[in-house]
Short mmCIF file of C-alpha atoms and ligand atoms in Angstrom, two decimals:
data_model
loop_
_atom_site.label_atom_id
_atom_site.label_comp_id
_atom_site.label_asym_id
_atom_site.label_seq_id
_atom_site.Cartn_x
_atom_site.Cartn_y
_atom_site.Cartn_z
CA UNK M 4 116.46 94.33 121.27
CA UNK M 5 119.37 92.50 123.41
CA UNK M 6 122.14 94.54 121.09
CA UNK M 7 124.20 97.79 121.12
CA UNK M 8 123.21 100.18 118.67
CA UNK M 9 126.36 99.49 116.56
CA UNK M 10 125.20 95.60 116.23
CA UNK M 11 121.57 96.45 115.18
CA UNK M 12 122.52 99.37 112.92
CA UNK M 13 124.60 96.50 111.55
CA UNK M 14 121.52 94.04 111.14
CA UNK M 15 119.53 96.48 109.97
CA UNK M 16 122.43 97.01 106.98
CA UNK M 17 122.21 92.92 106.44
CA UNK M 18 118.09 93.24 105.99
CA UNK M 19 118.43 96.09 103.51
CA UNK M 20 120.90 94.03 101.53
CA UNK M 21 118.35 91.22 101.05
CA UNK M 22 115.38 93.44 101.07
CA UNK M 23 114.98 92.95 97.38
CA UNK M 24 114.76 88.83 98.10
CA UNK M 25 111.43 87.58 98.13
CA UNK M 26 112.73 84.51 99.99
CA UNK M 27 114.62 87.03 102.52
CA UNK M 28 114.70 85.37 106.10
CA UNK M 29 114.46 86.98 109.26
CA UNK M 30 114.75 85.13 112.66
CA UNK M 31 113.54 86.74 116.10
CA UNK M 32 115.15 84.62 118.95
CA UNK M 33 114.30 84.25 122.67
CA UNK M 34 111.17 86.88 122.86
CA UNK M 35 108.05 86.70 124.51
CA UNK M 36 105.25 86.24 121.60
CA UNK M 37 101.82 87.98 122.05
CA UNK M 38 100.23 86.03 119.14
CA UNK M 39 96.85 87.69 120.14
CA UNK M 40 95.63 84.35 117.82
CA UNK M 41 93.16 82.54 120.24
CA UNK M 42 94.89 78.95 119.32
CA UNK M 43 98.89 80.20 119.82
CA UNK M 44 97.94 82.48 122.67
CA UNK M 45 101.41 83.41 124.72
CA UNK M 46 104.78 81.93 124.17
CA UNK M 47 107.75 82.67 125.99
CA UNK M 48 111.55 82.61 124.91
CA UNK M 49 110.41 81.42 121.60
CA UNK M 50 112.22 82.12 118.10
CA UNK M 51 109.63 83.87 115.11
CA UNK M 52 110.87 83.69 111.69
CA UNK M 53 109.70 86.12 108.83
CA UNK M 54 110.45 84.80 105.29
CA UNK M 55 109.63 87.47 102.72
CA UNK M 56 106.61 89.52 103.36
CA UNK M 57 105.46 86.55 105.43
CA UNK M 58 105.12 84.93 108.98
CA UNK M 59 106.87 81.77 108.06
CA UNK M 60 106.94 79.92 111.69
CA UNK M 61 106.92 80.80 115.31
CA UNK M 62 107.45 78.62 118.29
CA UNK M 63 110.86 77.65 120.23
CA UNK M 64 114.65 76.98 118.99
CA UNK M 65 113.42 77.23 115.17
CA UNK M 66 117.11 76.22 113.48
CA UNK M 67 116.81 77.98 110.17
CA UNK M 68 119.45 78.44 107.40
CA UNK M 69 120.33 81.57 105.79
CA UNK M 70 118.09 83.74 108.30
CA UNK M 71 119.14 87.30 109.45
CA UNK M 72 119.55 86.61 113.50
CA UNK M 73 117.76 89.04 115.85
CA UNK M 74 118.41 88.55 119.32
CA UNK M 75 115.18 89.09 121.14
CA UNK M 76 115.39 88.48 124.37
CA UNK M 77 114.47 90.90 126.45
CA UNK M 78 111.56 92.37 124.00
CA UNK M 79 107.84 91.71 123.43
CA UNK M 80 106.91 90.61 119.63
CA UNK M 81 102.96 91.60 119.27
CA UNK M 82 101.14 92.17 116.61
CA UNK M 83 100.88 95.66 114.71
CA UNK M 84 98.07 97.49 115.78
CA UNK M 85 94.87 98.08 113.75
CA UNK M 86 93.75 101.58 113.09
CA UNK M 87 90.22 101.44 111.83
CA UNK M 88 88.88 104.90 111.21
CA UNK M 89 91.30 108.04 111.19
CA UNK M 90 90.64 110.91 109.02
CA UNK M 91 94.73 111.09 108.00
CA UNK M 92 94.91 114.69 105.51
CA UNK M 93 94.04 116.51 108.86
CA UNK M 94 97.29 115.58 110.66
CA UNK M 95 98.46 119.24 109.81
CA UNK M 96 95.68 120.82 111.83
CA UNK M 97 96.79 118.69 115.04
CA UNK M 98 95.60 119.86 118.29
CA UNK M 99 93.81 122.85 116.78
CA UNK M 100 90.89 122.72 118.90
CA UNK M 101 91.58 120.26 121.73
CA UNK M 102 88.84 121.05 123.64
CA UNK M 103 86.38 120.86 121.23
CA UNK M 104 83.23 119.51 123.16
CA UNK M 105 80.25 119.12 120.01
CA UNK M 106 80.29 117.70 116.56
CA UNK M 107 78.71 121.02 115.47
CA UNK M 108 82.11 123.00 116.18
CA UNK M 109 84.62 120.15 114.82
CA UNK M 110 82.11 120.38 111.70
CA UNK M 111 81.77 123.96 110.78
CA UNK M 112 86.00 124.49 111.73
CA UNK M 113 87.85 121.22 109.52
CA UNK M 114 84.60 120.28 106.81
CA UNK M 115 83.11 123.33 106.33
CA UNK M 116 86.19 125.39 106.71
CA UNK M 117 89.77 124.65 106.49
CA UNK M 118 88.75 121.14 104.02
CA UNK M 119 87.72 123.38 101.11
CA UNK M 120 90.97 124.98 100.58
CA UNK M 121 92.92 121.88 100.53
CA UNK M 122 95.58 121.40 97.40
CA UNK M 123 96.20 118.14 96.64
CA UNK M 124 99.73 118.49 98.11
CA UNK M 125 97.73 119.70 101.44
CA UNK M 126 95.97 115.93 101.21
CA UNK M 127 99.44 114.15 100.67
CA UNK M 128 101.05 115.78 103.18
CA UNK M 129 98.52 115.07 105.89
CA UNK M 130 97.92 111.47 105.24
CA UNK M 131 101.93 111.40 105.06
CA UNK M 132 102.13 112.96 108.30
CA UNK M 133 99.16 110.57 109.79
CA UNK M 134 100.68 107.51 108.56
CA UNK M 135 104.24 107.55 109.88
CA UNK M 136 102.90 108.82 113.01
CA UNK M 137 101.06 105.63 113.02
CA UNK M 138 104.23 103.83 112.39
CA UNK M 139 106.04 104.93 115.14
CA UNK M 140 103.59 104.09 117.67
CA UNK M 141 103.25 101.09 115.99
CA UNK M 142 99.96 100.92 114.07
CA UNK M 143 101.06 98.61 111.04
CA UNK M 144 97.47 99.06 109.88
CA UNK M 145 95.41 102.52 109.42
CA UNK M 146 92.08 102.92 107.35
CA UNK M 147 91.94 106.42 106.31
CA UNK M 148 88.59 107.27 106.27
CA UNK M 149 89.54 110.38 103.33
CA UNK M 150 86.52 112.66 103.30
CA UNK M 151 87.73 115.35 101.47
CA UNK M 152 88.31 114.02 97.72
CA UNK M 153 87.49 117.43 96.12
CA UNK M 154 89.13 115.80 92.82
CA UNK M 155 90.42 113.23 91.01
CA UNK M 156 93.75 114.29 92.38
CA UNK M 157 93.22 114.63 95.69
CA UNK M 158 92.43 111.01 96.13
CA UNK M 159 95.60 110.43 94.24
CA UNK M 160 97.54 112.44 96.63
CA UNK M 161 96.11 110.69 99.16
CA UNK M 162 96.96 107.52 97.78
CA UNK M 163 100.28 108.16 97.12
CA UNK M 164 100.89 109.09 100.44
CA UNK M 165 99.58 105.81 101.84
CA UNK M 166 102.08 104.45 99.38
CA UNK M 167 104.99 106.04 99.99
CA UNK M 168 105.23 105.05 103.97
CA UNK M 169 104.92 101.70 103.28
CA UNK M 170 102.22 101.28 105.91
CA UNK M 171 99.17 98.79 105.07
CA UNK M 172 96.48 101.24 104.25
CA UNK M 173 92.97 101.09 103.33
CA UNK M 174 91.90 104.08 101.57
CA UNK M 175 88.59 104.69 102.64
CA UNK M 176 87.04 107.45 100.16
CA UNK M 177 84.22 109.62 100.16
CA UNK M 178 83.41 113.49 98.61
CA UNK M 179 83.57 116.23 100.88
CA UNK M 180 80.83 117.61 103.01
CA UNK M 181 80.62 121.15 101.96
CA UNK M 182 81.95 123.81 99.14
CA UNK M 183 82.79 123.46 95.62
CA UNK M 184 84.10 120.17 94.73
CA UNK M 185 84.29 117.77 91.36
CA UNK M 186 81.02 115.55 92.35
CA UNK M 187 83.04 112.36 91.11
CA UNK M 188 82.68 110.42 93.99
CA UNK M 189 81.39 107.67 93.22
CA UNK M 190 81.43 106.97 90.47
CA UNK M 191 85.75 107.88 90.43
CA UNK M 192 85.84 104.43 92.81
CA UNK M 193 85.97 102.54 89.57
CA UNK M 194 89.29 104.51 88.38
CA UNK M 195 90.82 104.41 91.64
CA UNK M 196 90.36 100.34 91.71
CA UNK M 197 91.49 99.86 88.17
CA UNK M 198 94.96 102.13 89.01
CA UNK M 199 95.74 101.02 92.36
CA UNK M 200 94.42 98.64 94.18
CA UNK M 201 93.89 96.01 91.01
CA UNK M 202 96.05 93.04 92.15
CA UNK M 203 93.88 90.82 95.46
CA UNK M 204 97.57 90.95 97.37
CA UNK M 205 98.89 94.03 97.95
CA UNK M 206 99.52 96.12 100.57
CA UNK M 207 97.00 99.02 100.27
CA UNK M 208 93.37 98.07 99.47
CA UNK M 209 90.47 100.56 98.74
CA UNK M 210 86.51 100.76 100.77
CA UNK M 211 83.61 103.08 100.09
CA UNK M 212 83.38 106.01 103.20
CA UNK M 213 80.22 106.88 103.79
CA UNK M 214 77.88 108.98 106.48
CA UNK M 215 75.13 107.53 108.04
CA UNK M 216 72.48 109.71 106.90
CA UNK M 217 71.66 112.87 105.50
CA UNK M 218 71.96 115.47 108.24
CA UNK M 219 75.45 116.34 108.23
CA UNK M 220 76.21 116.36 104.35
CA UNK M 221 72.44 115.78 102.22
CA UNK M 222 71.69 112.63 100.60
CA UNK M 223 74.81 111.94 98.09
CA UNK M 224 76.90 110.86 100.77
CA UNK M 225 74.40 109.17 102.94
CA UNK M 226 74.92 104.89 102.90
CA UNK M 227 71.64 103.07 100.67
CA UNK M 228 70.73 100.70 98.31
CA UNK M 229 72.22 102.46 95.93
CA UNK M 230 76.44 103.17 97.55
CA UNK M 231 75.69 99.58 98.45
CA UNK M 232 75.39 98.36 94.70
CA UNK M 233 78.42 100.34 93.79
CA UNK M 234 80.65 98.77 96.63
CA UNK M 235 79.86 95.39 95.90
CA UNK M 236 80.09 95.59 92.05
CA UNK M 237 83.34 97.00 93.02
CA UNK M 238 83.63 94.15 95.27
CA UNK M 239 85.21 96.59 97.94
CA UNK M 240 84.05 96.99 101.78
CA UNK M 241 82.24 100.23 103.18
CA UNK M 242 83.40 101.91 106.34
CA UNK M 243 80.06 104.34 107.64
CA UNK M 244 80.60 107.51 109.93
CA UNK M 245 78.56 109.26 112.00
CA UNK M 246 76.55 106.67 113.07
CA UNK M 247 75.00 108.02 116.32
CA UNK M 248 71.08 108.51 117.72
CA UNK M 249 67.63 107.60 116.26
CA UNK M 250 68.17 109.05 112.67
CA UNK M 251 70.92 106.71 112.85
CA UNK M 252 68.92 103.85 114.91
CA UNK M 253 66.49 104.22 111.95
CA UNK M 254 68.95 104.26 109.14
CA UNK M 255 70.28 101.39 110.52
CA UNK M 256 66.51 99.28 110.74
CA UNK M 257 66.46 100.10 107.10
CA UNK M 258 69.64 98.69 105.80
CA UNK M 259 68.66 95.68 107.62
CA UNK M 260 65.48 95.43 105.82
CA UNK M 261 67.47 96.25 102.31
CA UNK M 262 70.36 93.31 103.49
CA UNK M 263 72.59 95.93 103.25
CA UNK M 264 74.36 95.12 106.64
CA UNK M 265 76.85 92.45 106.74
CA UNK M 266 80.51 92.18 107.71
CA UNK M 267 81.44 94.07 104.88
CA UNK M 268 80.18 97.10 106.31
CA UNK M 269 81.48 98.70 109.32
CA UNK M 270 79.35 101.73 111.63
CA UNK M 271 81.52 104.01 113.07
CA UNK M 272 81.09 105.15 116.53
CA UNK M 273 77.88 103.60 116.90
CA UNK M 274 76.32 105.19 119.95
CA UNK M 275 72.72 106.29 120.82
CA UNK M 276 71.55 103.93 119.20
CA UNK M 277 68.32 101.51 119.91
CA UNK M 278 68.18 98.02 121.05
CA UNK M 279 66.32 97.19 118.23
CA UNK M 280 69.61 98.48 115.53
CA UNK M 281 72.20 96.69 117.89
CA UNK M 282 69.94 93.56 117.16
CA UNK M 283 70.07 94.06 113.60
CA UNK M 284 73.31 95.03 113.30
CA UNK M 285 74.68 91.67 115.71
CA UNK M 286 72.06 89.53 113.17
CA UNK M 287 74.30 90.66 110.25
CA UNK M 288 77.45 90.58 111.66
CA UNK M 289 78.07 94.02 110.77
CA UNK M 290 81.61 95.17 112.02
CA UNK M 291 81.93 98.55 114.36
CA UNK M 292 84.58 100.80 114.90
CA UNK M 293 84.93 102.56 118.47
CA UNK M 294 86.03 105.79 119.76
CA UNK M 295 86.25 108.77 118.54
CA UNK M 296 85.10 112.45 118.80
CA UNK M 297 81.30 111.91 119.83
CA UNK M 298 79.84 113.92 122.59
CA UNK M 299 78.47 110.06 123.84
CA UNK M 300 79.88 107.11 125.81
CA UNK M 301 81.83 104.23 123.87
CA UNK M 302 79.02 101.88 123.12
CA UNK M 303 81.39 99.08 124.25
CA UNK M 304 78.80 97.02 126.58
CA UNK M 305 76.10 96.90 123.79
CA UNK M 306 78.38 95.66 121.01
CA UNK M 307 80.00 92.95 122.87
CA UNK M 308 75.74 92.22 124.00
CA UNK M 309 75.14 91.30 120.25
CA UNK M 310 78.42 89.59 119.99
CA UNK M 311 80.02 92.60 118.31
CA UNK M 312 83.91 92.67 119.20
CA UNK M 313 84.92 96.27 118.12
CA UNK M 314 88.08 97.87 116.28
CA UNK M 315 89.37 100.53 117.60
CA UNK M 316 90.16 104.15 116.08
CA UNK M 317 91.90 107.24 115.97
CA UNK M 318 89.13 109.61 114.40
CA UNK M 319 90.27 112.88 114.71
CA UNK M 320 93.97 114.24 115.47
CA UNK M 321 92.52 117.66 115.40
CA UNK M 322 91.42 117.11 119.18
CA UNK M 323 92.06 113.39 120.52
CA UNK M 324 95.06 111.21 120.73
CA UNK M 325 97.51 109.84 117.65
CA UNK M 326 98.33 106.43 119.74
CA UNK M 327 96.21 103.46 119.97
CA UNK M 328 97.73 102.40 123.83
CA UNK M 329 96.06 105.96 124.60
CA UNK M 330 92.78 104.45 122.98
CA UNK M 331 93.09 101.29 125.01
CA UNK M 332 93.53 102.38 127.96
CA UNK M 333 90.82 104.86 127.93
CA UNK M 334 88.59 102.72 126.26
CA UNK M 335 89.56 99.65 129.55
CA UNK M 336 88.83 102.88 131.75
CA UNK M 337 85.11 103.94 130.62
CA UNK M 338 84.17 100.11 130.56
CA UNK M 339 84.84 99.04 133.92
CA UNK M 340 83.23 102.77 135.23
CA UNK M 341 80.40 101.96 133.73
CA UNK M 342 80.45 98.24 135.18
CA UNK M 343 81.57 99.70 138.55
CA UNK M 344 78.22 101.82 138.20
CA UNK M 345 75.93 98.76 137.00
CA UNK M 346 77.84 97.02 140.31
CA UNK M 347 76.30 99.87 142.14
CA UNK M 348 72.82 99.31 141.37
CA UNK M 349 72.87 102.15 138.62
CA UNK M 350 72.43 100.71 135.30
CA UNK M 351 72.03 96.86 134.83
CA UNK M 352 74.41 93.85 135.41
CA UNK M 353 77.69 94.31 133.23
CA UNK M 354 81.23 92.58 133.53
CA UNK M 355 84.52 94.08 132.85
CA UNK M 356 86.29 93.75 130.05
CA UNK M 357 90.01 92.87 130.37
CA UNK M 358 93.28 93.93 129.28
CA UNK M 359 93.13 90.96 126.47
CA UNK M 360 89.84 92.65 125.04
CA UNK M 361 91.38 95.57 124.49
CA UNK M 362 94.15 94.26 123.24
CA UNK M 363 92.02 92.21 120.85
CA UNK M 364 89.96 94.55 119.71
CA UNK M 365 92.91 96.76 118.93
CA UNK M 366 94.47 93.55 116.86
CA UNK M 367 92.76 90.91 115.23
CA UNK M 368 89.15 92.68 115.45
CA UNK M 369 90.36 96.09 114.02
CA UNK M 370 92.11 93.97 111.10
CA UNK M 371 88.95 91.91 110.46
CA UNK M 372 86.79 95.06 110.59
CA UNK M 373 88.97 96.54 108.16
CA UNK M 374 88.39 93.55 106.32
CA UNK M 375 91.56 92.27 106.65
CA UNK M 376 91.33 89.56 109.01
CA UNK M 377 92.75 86.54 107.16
CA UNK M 378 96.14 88.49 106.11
CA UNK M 379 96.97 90.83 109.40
CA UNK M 380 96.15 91.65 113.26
CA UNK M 381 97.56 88.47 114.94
CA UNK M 382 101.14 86.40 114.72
CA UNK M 383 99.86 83.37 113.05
CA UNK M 384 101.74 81.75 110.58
CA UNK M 385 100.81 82.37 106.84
CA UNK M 386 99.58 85.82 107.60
CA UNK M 387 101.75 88.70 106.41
CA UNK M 388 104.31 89.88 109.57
CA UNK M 389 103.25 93.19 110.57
CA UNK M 390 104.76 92.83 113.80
CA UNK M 391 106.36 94.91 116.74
CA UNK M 392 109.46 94.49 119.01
CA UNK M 393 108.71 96.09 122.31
CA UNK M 394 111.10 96.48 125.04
CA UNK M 395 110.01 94.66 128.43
CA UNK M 396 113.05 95.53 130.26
CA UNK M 397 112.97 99.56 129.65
CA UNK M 398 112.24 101.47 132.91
CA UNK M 399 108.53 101.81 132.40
CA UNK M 400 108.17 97.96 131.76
CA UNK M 401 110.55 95.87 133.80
CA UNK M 402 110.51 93.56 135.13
CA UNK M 403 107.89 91.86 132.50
CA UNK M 404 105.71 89.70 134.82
CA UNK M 405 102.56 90.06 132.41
CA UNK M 406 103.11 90.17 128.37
CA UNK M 407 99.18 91.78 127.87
CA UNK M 408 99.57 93.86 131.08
CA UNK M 409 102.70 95.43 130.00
CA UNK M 410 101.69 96.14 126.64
CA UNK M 411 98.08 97.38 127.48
CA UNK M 412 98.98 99.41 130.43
CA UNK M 413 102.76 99.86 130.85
CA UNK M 414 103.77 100.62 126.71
CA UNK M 415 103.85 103.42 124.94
CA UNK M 416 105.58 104.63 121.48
CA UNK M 417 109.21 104.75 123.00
CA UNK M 418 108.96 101.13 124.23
CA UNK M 419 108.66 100.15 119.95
CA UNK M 420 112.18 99.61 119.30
CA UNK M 421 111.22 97.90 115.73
CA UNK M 422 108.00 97.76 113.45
CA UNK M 423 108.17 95.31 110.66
CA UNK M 424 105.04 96.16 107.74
CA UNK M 425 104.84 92.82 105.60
CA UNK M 426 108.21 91.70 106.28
CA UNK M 427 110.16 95.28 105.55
CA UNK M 428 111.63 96.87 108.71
CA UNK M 429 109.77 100.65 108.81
CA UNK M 430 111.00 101.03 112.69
CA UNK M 431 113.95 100.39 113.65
CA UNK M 432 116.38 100.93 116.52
CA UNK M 433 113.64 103.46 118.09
CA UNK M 434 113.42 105.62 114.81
CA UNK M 435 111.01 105.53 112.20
CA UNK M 436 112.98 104.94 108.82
CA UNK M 437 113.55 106.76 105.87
CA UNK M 438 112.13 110.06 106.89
CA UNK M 439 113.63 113.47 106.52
CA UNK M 440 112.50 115.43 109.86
CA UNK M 441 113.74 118.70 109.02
CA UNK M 442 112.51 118.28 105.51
CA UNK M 443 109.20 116.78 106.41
CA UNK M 444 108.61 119.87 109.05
CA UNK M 445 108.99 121.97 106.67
CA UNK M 446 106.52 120.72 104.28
CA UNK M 447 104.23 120.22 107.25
CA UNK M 448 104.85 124.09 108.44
CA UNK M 449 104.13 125.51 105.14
CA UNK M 450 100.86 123.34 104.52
CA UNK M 451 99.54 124.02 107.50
CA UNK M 452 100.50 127.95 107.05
CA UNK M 453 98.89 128.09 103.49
CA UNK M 454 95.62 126.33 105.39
CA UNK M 455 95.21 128.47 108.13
CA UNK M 456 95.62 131.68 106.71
CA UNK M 457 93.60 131.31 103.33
CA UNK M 458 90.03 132.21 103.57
CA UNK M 459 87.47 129.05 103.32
CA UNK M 460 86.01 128.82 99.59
ZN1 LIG Y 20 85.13 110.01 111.75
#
């Protein structure tokens, strides 16, 4: 933002004051909007004005009464970003095995290993951990796909966590894979609904996790008929991992057979697999998630063939990237190598995807594959404002020339001066608010201590 940081610490005093005001009023002035919704496209040196947990009105020289006045000139306003699969109680184990190269090792290391000695305070910090990281780099949005509910209360922790940060969160939930654990999943999805997640507008909402098959974990946490029953009598989505190859190709022919595919249900990673699963799969309109650690190529080019447009994810902090501009760019990258290829006689006719996919697909389509599509993942009026203010004039950006191309390939955490999660400012002046670093680290350090030095159960 255009102001010193006396001014905005002063603002930020003024939005505190009111933050109790459902009618509060917030006015952004003089940015450069990156709706990312396909009717409201770009707008330059327009005004945005946030009333409550809501985007009330964007376009230019809005005169409003009683509105909080941020000067925005200067800054980007874009959309928070959509995280749609990240496994968040792992954020203690960070980097642990960056170069981890086959499902087999991540497997028999975090699931097999360090995941059955998790406390429930081990799950809360994690997901705690996860979801203010996502905050700062601006990821208003993050399913956590939480695959190790040993107990009742380590979903609770997990929860709680989600909670706590104020982030939007979808708590994904599923058992563990391996050791000694409650076996309440699923039937425990009925509890969790009924004590969190019971009003239709709120800010955390709960899905099914599931696997794909039974190769990794047996058949209790393997996606049929029967997980299918239990999400829609809970009326709740189902995010499925581990969707990769021809067990998965088949898995998939069969859900299509049972109607079990739908947009409702989204396949995570979703590579390897046949022609004849993509077909099913873009019949259905079955949502996928992309990225993520999978010894295989981003199926990017066969999604958008069946007129899939992906989310994107985190996955794994245990060996990829916290940031979703990391996953964008990378993701922009392997696309237009593998077109370059096709161009080359090597593999069929594809085009390149653009900056604005990317963007998109980290947006709106990773909001509506979370299921969240009418409320988050573009600046439209009437959704709720999860929104950022990035700074187009900071040395990596200036001088702005192209909103998408700036954000896409020129931003990065630093440039997220402010992050706004329905209507409450989380972000601000460059710091994440609220949080108690040296307190935090130290609850991080001795998680992470008690983790890696107890043997696995
Ligand atoms: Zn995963």
């Amino acid at each position: 933002m255009n102001t010193d940081d006396t001014t905005s610490a002063s603002l930020l005093e003024q939005l505190r004051r009111q933050s109790t005001d459902p009618r509060r009023r917030i006015l952004f002035t003089g940015a450069t909007i990156v709706t990312m919704d396909p009717d409201l496209g770009i707008l330059h040196k327009s005004d945005l004005l946030v009333e409550g947990e809501t985007i009330a009105a964007i376009g230019p020289d809005l005169s409003v009464e009683g509105a909080v006045v941020v000067d925005a000139s200067g800054t980007i306003l874009a959309p928070g970003l959509v995280d749609t699969h990240r496994h968040a109680w792992e954020a203690q184990l960070r980097r642990i095995m960056p170069d981890v190269d086959d499902l087999g090792g991540y497997v028999m290391t975090t699931l097999a290993g360090y995941a059955t000695i998790y406390r429930p305070e081990d799950m809360y910090i994690g997901t705690k951990l996860a979801a203010l990281t996502a905050l700062d780099s601006g990821i208003t949005t993050m399913l956590d796909f939480s695959h190790n509910s040993r107990t009742r209360e380590h979903s609770d922790a997990a929860i709680e966590a989600l909670r706590d940060t104020g982030i939007r969160g979808v708590h994904a939930s599923m058992g563990p894979h391996f050791g000694d654990w409650d076996r309440q999943w699923p039937a425990d999805l009925t509890r969790l609904k009924d004590q969190y997640f019971s009003s239709d507008d709120q800010l955390l909402t709960l899905r099914m996790a599931t696997l794909a098959t039974d190769e990794i974990a047996g058949p209790v946490l393997a996606y049929g008929p029967e997980l299918a029953r239990t999400a829609a009598d809970l009326g709740i989505g189902v995010s499925v991992d581990a969707v990769f190859g021809k067990a998965s190709s088949e898995a998939v022919l069969s859900w299509a057979e049972h109607g079990i595919l739908g947009p409702d249900v989204t396949l995570i990673h979703s590579t390897g697999l046949t022609t004849e699963a993509w077909k099913a799969m873009g019949e259905s309109g079955t949502t996928v998630a992309q990225i993520g650690l999978e010894t295989a190529i981003p199926a990017v080019d066969e999604a958008l063939a069946v007129g899939i447009r992906p989310g994107l994810s985190i996955d794994v902090e245990v060996a990829l990237a916290s940031d979703l501009f990391t996953q964008m760019r990378a993701l922009l990258a392997i696309q237009r190598m593998r077109a370059v290829n096709a161009a080359y006689g090597r593999g069929g006719d594809l085009s390149r995807i653009t900056t604005h996919d990317v963007l998109d697909f980290a947006t709106l389509q990773g909001a509506r594959t979370n299921g969240l599509g009418g409320v988050t993942g573009s600046l439209t009026p009437g959704k709720k404002a999860d929104l950022l203010v990035v700074q187009a004039e900071d040395l990596n950006n200036m001088p702005l020339n192209d909103p998408i191309g700036t954000l896409v390939l020129g931003s990065d955490p630093r440039n997220i001066t402010a992050v706004l999660v329905n209507g409450r400012p989380l972000k601000w002046n460059g710091e994440v608010l609220d949080v108690n670093l040296p307190a935090l680290r130290a609850e991080v350090n001795a998680s992470r201590t008690y983790v890696l030095n107890t043997p696995a159960a």
